[in-house]
């Protein structure tokens, strides 16, 4: 699947200047699933977002460093596919709060086990069930 994504990527990415906004994206610590995350990254890039893909099993500290790299509003996207690693999402959100970044960071979460109820419970700003909806969500979050 990831091999197919490599072939598709240049076809989906238009080469337009990245102007839609910035996204830092990763699969949370303890989780190595990345096919869905990579699809989300690709569609975001194809829609003009500048995407910092942090990879898999990303520690909270690594997310925070990436968010600090530049000033201004940024979307943080976290992916998780295994139920136990969902617990990492509130850990990262707490770290964002503690780093004083929450005001300029819009948080979206996703992956098959993520529900709207869970999203609300952990205080994330939104979730989406597929990559196209993730792009719409990122745009909405940046408007808010
Ligand atoms: C492929 C796969 C693997 C591959 C992963 C390869 C890779 N590079 O990703 C391999 C074989 C490595 C693997 C390993 C494991 N896996 Co696995 N795996 C799967 C499988 C079959 C498909 C997942 C997938 O890629 N789906 C396709 C993508 C496109 O969908 P998606 O990820 O949901 O992403 C979409 C949306 O969710 C959303 N989205 C995703 N991320 C984000 C992020 C944001 C911000 C937003 C907005 C949206 C969004 O958009 C995406 C695009 O449409 C699932 C079963 C299944 N049918 O789902 C099990 C599954 C996820 N795996 C499972 C398990 C248990 C494991 C292992 C722990 C097994 C083991 N004991 O070793 C290990 C993981 C080890 C670890 N530490 O992470 C379980 C998880 C159970 C649970 N809920 O806890 C599942 C459900 C299988 C099962 N039924 O038991 N796995």
Short mmCIF file of C-alpha atoms and ligand atoms in Angstrom, two decimals:
data_model
loop_
_atom_site.label_atom_id
_atom_site.label_comp_id
_atom_site.label_asym_id
_atom_site.label_seq_id
_atom_site.Cartn_x
_atom_site.Cartn_y
_atom_site.Cartn_z
CA UNK A 1 0.00 0.00 0.00
CA UNK A 2 2.76 2.44 0.92
CA UNK A 3 4.51 1.50 -2.36
CA UNK A 4 1.34 2.39 -4.27
CA UNK A 5 1.14 5.69 -2.38
CA UNK A 6 4.67 6.57 -3.53
CA UNK A 7 3.56 6.14 -7.13
CA UNK A 8 0.37 8.15 -6.60
CA UNK A 9 1.93 11.03 -4.68
CA UNK A 10 3.43 13.00 -7.59
CA UNK A 11 0.15 12.64 -9.47
CA UNK A 12 -1.88 14.00 -6.58
CA UNK A 13 0.40 16.85 -5.63
CA UNK A 14 -0.12 19.73 -8.00
CA UNK A 15 3.13 21.58 -7.34
CA UNK A 16 1.23 24.71 -6.29
CA UNK A 17 2.87 26.79 -3.58
CA UNK A 18 1.82 25.57 -0.11
CA UNK A 19 -0.55 28.25 1.09
CA UNK A 20 -3.45 26.47 2.76
CA UNK A 21 -1.68 26.24 6.14
CA UNK A 22 0.77 24.14 8.10
CA UNK A 23 0.20 20.68 9.55
CA UNK A 24 2.45 18.63 11.83
CA UNK A 25 1.33 15.01 11.53
CA UNK A 26 2.35 11.72 13.09
CA UNK A 27 1.29 8.34 14.44
CA UNK A 28 1.44 8.43 18.23
CA UNK A 29 4.07 6.73 20.37
CA UNK A 30 3.81 2.92 20.49
CA UNK A 31 1.94 2.67 17.18
CA UNK A 32 3.59 1.93 13.84
CA UNK A 33 0.54 1.95 11.54
CA UNK A 34 1.06 4.61 8.89
CA UNK A 35 -0.94 3.80 5.76
CA UNK A 36 -3.90 5.98 6.78
CA UNK A 37 -1.63 8.73 8.11
CA UNK A 38 0.31 8.73 4.83
CA UNK A 39 -2.94 9.05 2.84
CA UNK A 40 -3.95 12.00 5.01
CA UNK A 41 -0.51 13.61 4.50
CA UNK A 42 -0.70 13.12 0.75
CA UNK A 43 -4.16 14.64 0.36
CA UNK A 44 -3.22 17.56 2.60
CA UNK A 45 -0.13 18.23 0.48
CA UNK A 46 -2.24 17.88 -2.66
CA UNK A 47 -4.57 20.54 -1.25
CA UNK A 48 -1.76 23.02 -0.70
CA UNK A 49 -0.87 22.36 2.94
CA UNK A 50 2.73 22.36 4.12
CA UNK A 51 2.98 19.01 5.92
CA UNK A 52 5.65 18.09 8.44
CA UNK A 53 5.25 14.30 8.57
CA UNK A 54 6.92 13.17 11.78
CA UNK A 55 6.50 9.47 11.02
CA UNK A 56 5.41 6.70 13.36
CA UNK A 57 5.66 6.11 17.10
CA UNK A 58 6.13 9.83 17.63
CA UNK A 59 6.84 10.89 21.21
CA UNK A 60 4.99 13.85 22.76
CA UNK A 61 8.29 15.81 22.95
CA UNK A 62 8.84 15.37 19.21
CA UNK A 63 5.36 16.73 18.44
CA UNK A 64 6.08 19.72 20.70
CA UNK A 65 9.45 20.44 19.06
CA UNK A 66 7.79 20.38 15.64
CA UNK A 67 5.04 22.76 16.77
CA UNK A 68 7.65 25.17 18.14
CA UNK A 69 9.65 25.19 14.89
CA UNK A 70 7.70 28.11 13.46
CA UNK A 71 5.38 30.77 14.86
CA UNK A 72 1.75 31.10 13.90
CA UNK A 73 -1.25 28.84 13.77
CA UNK A 74 -0.58 25.21 13.00
CA UNK A 75 -2.69 22.06 12.80
CA UNK A 76 -1.50 19.09 14.83
CA UNK A 77 -2.71 15.77 13.41
CA UNK A 78 -2.38 12.57 15.41
CA UNK A 79 -3.14 9.10 14.13
CA UNK A 80 -3.62 5.85 16.11
CA UNK A 81 -4.83 2.43 15.00
CA UNK A 82 -4.49 0.33 18.12
CA UNK A 83 -6.83 0.99 21.03
CA UNK A 84 -4.13 1.15 23.78
CA UNK A 85 -2.19 3.85 21.90
CA UNK A 86 -5.27 6.11 21.90
CA UNK A 87 -4.14 6.95 25.44
CA UNK A 88 -1.14 8.78 23.97
CA UNK A 89 -3.39 11.41 22.39
CA UNK A 90 -4.44 13.12 25.65
CA UNK A 91 -0.80 12.90 26.78
CA UNK A 92 0.26 14.94 23.74
CA UNK A 93 -2.62 17.41 24.23
CA UNK A 94 -1.52 17.93 27.85
CA UNK A 95 2.05 18.53 26.65
CA UNK A 96 0.75 21.11 24.14
CA UNK A 97 -1.08 22.87 27.00
CA UNK A 98 1.95 22.76 29.28
CA UNK A 99 4.18 24.18 26.54
CA UNK A 100 1.78 27.16 26.29
CA UNK A 101 1.00 26.34 22.66
CA UNK A 102 -2.69 25.41 22.85
CA UNK A 103 -3.97 28.79 21.63
CA UNK A 104 -2.22 28.55 18.27
CA UNK A 105 -2.47 24.79 17.75
CA UNK A 106 -5.62 23.22 16.24
CA UNK A 107 -5.72 19.53 17.10
CA UNK A 108 -7.24 16.85 14.87
CA UNK A 109 -7.16 13.15 15.68
CA UNK A 110 -7.92 10.10 13.58
CA UNK A 111 -7.49 6.41 12.90
CA UNK A 112 -10.08 3.64 12.88
CA UNK A 113 -10.68 3.44 16.68
CA UNK A 114 -11.13 7.21 17.13
CA UNK A 115 -14.75 8.30 17.70
CA UNK A 116 -16.32 11.75 18.01
CA UNK A 117 -17.06 10.96 21.66
CA UNK A 118 -13.39 10.18 22.35
CA UNK A 119 -12.34 13.33 20.46
CA UNK A 120 -14.58 15.48 22.67
CA UNK A 121 -13.51 13.67 25.82
CA UNK A 122 -9.79 14.37 25.29
CA UNK A 123 -10.38 17.98 24.22
CA UNK A 124 -9.20 17.68 20.61
CA UNK A 125 -10.74 20.05 18.08
CA UNK A 126 -12.00 17.48 15.58
CA UNK A 127 -11.77 14.09 13.94
CA UNK A 128 -12.37 12.75 10.44
CA UNK A 129 -13.04 9.25 9.14
CA UNK A 130 -11.02 9.49 5.91
CA UNK A 131 -8.33 11.54 4.22
CA UNK A 132 -10.65 13.76 2.17
CA UNK A 133 -12.65 14.64 5.31
CA UNK A 134 -9.36 15.29 7.13
CA UNK A 135 -8.49 17.94 4.53
CA UNK A 136 -11.91 19.59 4.97
CA UNK A 137 -11.46 19.47 8.73
CA UNK A 138 -7.99 21.05 8.60
CA UNK A 139 -9.39 23.90 6.49
CA UNK A 140 -12.30 24.43 8.92
CA UNK A 141 -10.02 24.39 11.94
CA UNK A 142 -7.80 27.06 10.41
CA UNK A 143 -10.82 29.27 9.70
CA UNK A 144 -12.04 29.01 13.31
C1 LIG B 1 -2.02 -2.96 7.78
C2 LIG B 1 -2.11 -3.31 9.24
C3 LIG B 1 -0.92 -3.55 9.93
C4 LIG B 1 0.45 -3.37 9.28
C5 LIG B 1 0.79 -1.86 9.31
C6 LIG B 1 1.59 -1.42 8.09
C7 LIG B 1 1.70 0.05 8.04
N1 LIG B 1 2.81 0.50 7.46
O1 LIG B 1 0.84 0.82 8.50
C8 LIG B 1 1.34 -4.23 10.25
C9 LIG B 1 1.37 -5.64 9.75
C10 LIG B 1 2.78 -3.72 10.45
C11 LIG B 1 0.52 -4.17 11.53
C12 LIG B 1 1.04 -4.37 12.77
C13 LIG B 1 0.27 -4.44 13.93
N2 LIG B 1 -1.06 -4.41 14.02
CO1 LIG B 1 -2.19 -3.91 12.54
N3 LIG B 1 -3.47 -3.72 11.18
C14 LIG B 1 -3.38 -3.42 9.91
C15 LIG B 1 -4.78 -3.41 9.26
C16 LIG B 1 -4.95 -4.74 8.51
C17 LIG B 1 -5.07 -2.27 8.31
C18 LIG B 1 -4.81 -0.87 8.86
C19 LIG B 1 -4.82 0.10 7.68
O2 LIG B 1 -3.78 0.44 7.14
N4 LIG B 1 -6.03 0.51 7.25
C20 LIG B 1 -6.20 1.32 6.03
C21 LIG B 1 -6.09 2.81 6.31
C22 LIG B 1 -6.24 3.59 5.01
O3 LIG B 1 -7.13 3.17 7.18
P1 LIG B 1 -6.89 3.97 8.53
O4 LIG B 1 -5.56 3.70 9.07
O5 LIG B 1 -8.08 3.79 9.41
O6 LIG B 1 -6.82 5.50 8.04
C23 LIG B 1 -7.93 6.25 7.54
C24 LIG B 1 -8.78 6.91 8.63
O7 LIG B 1 -8.75 6.25 9.86
C25 LIG B 1 -8.29 8.34 8.69
N5 LIG B 1 -7.12 8.67 9.52
C26 LIG B 1 -6.05 7.95 9.84
N6 LIG B 1 -5.17 8.66 10.55
C27 LIG B 1 -5.69 9.88 10.69
C28 LIG B 1 -5.20 11.02 11.35
C29 LIG B 1 -5.97 12.19 11.36
C30 LIG B 1 -5.44 13.39 12.06
C31 LIG B 1 -7.24 12.20 10.73
C32 LIG B 1 -8.09 13.42 10.80
C33 LIG B 1 -7.73 11.07 10.08
C34 LIG B 1 -6.95 9.93 10.06
O8 LIG B 1 -7.96 8.60 7.32
C35 LIG B 1 -7.31 7.43 6.80
C36 LIG B 1 -7.48 7.41 5.30
O9 LIG B 1 -8.79 7.15 4.92
C37 LIG B 1 -5.70 -3.32 10.53
C38 LIG B 1 -7.07 -4.03 10.42
C39 LIG B 1 -8.07 -3.23 9.63
N7 LIG B 1 -8.73 -3.90 8.76
O10 LIG B 1 -8.22 -2.01 9.84
C40 LIG B 1 -4.83 -3.97 11.61
C41 LIG B 1 -4.99 -3.51 13.07
C42 LIG B 1 -5.10 -2.00 13.14
N8 LIG B 1 -3.73 -3.94 13.67
C43 LIG B 1 -3.87 -4.38 14.87
C44 LIG B 1 -2.82 -4.84 15.69
C45 LIG B 1 -3.20 -5.38 17.05
C46 LIG B 1 -1.48 -4.77 15.27
C47 LIG B 1 -0.24 -5.20 16.08
C48 LIG B 1 -0.25 -4.73 17.54
C49 LIG B 1 -0.15 -6.73 15.94
C50 LIG B 1 0.95 -7.36 16.76
N9 LIG B 1 0.52 -8.02 17.83
O11 LIG B 1 2.10 -7.18 16.48
C51 LIG B 1 0.90 -4.57 15.25
C52 LIG B 1 1.23 -3.11 15.68
C53 LIG B 1 2.48 -2.93 16.38
C54 LIG B 1 2.58 -1.47 16.80
N10 LIG B 1 3.33 -1.24 17.83
O12 LIG B 1 2.01 -0.57 16.20
C55 LIG B 1 -5.33 -4.35 15.32
C56 LIG B 1 -5.62 -3.24 16.31
C57 LIG B 1 -6.65 -3.68 17.32
C58 LIG B 1 -6.99 -2.56 18.26
N11 LIG B 1 -7.99 -1.78 17.91
O13 LIG B 1 -6.34 -2.36 19.24
C59 LIG B 1 -6.07 -4.25 13.96
C60 LIG B 1 -7.43 -3.52 14.01
C61 LIG B 1 -6.26 -5.73 13.47
C62 LIG B 1 -7.21 -6.51 14.35
N12 LIG B 1 -8.48 -6.61 13.98
O14 LIG B 1 -6.82 -7.00 15.37
N13 LIG B 1 -0.77 -3.91 11.25
#
